[in-house]
CSV table of C-alpha atoms in Angstrom, one decimal:
chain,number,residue,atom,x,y,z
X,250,UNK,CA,0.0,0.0,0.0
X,251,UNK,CA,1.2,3.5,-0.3
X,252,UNK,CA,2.6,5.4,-3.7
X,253,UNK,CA,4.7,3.6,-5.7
X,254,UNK,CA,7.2,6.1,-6.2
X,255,UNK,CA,8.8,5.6,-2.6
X,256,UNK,CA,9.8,2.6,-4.0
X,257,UNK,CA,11.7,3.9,-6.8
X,258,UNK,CA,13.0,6.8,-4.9
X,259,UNK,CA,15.5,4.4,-3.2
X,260,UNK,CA,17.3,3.7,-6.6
X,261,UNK,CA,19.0,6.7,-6.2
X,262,UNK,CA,20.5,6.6,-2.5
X,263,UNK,CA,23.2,4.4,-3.9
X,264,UNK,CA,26.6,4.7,-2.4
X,265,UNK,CA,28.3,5.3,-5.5
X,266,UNK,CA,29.8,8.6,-6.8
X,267,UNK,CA,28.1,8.4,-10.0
X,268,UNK,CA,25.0,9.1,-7.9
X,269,UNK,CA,26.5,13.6,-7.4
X,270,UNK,CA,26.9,13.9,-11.0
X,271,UNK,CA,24.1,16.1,-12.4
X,272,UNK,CA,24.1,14.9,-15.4
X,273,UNK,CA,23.8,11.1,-14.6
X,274,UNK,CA,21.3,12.2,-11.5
X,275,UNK,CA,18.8,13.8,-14.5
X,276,UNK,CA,19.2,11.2,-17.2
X,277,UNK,CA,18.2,8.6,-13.9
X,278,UNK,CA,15.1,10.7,-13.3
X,279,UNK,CA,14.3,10.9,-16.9
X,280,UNK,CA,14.7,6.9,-17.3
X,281,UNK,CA,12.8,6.3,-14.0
X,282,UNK,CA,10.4,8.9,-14.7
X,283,UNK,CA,9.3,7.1,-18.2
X,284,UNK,CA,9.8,3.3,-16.7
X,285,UNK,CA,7.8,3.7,-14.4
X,286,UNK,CA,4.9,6.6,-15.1
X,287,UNK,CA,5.5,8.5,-12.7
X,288,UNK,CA,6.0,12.7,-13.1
X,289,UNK,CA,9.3,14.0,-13.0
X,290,UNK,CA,8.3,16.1,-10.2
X,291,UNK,CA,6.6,13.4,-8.0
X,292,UNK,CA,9.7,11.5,-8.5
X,293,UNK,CA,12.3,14.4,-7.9
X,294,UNK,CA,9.8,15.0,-4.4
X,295,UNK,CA,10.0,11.1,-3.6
X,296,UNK,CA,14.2,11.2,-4.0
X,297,UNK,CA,14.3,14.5,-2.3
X,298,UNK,CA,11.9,12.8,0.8
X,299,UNK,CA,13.8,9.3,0.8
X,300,UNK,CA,17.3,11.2,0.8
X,301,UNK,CA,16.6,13.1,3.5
X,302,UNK,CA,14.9,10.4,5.2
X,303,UNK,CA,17.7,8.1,4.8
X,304,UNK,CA,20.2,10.9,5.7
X,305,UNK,CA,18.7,11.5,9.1
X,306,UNK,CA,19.0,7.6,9.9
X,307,UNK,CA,22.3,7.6,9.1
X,308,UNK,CA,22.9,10.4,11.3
X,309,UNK,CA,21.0,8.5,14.2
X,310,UNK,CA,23.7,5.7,13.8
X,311,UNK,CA,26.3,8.2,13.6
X,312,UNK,CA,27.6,8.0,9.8
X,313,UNK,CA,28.2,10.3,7.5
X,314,UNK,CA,24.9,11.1,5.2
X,315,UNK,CA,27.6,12.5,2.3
X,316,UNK,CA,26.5,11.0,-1.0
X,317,UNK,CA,22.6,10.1,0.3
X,318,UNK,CA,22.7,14.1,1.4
X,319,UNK,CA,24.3,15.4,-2.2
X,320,UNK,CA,21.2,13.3,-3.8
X,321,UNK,CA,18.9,15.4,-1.5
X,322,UNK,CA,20.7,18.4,-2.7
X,323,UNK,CA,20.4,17.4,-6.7
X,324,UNK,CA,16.2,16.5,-6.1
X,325,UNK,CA,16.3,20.0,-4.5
X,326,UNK,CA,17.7,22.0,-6.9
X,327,UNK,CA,16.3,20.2,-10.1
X,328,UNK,CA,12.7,20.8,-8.6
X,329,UNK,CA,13.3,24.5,-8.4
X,330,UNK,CA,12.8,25.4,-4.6
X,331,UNK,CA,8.9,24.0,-5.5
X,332,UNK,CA,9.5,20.7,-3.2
X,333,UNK,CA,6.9,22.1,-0.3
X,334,UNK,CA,4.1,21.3,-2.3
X,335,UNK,CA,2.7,18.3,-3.0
């Protein structure tokens, strides 16, 4: 139960470098994005939620969010600022 695109969100926390690159971070939305039928913009607010999500859990257990924090940053800026409204 729940929207789908939490699921997908995740595909984009991974631990790999490749993940920071803005160019590789919006040709993975735009392949998600059309996989899936989802809107861009739902998607890029799912990463953004999951990131930040996932970034305060790792803070809990006391590592360092980095790369899952940089992917929070990329969903931010590619939505614009307009990530408050749903």
């Amino acid at each position: 139960y729940g929207e789908r695109g939490f699921d997908y969100a995740n595909l984009f926390c991974n631990p790999d470098q490749s993940a920071l690159a803005p160019e590789c971070f919006a040709r993975r939305i735009e392949v998600v994005a059309k996989a899936s039928g989802i809107e861009r913009r739902r998607l890029l607010q799912w990463v953004l939620a999951w990131a930040g999500l996932s970034s305060t859990w790792m803070l809990e257990d006391g590592e360092e969010p980095g790369i899952t924090l940089g992917v929070a940053h990329l969903a931010a800026a590619a939505l614009g600022g307009d990530y408050r409204q749903a």
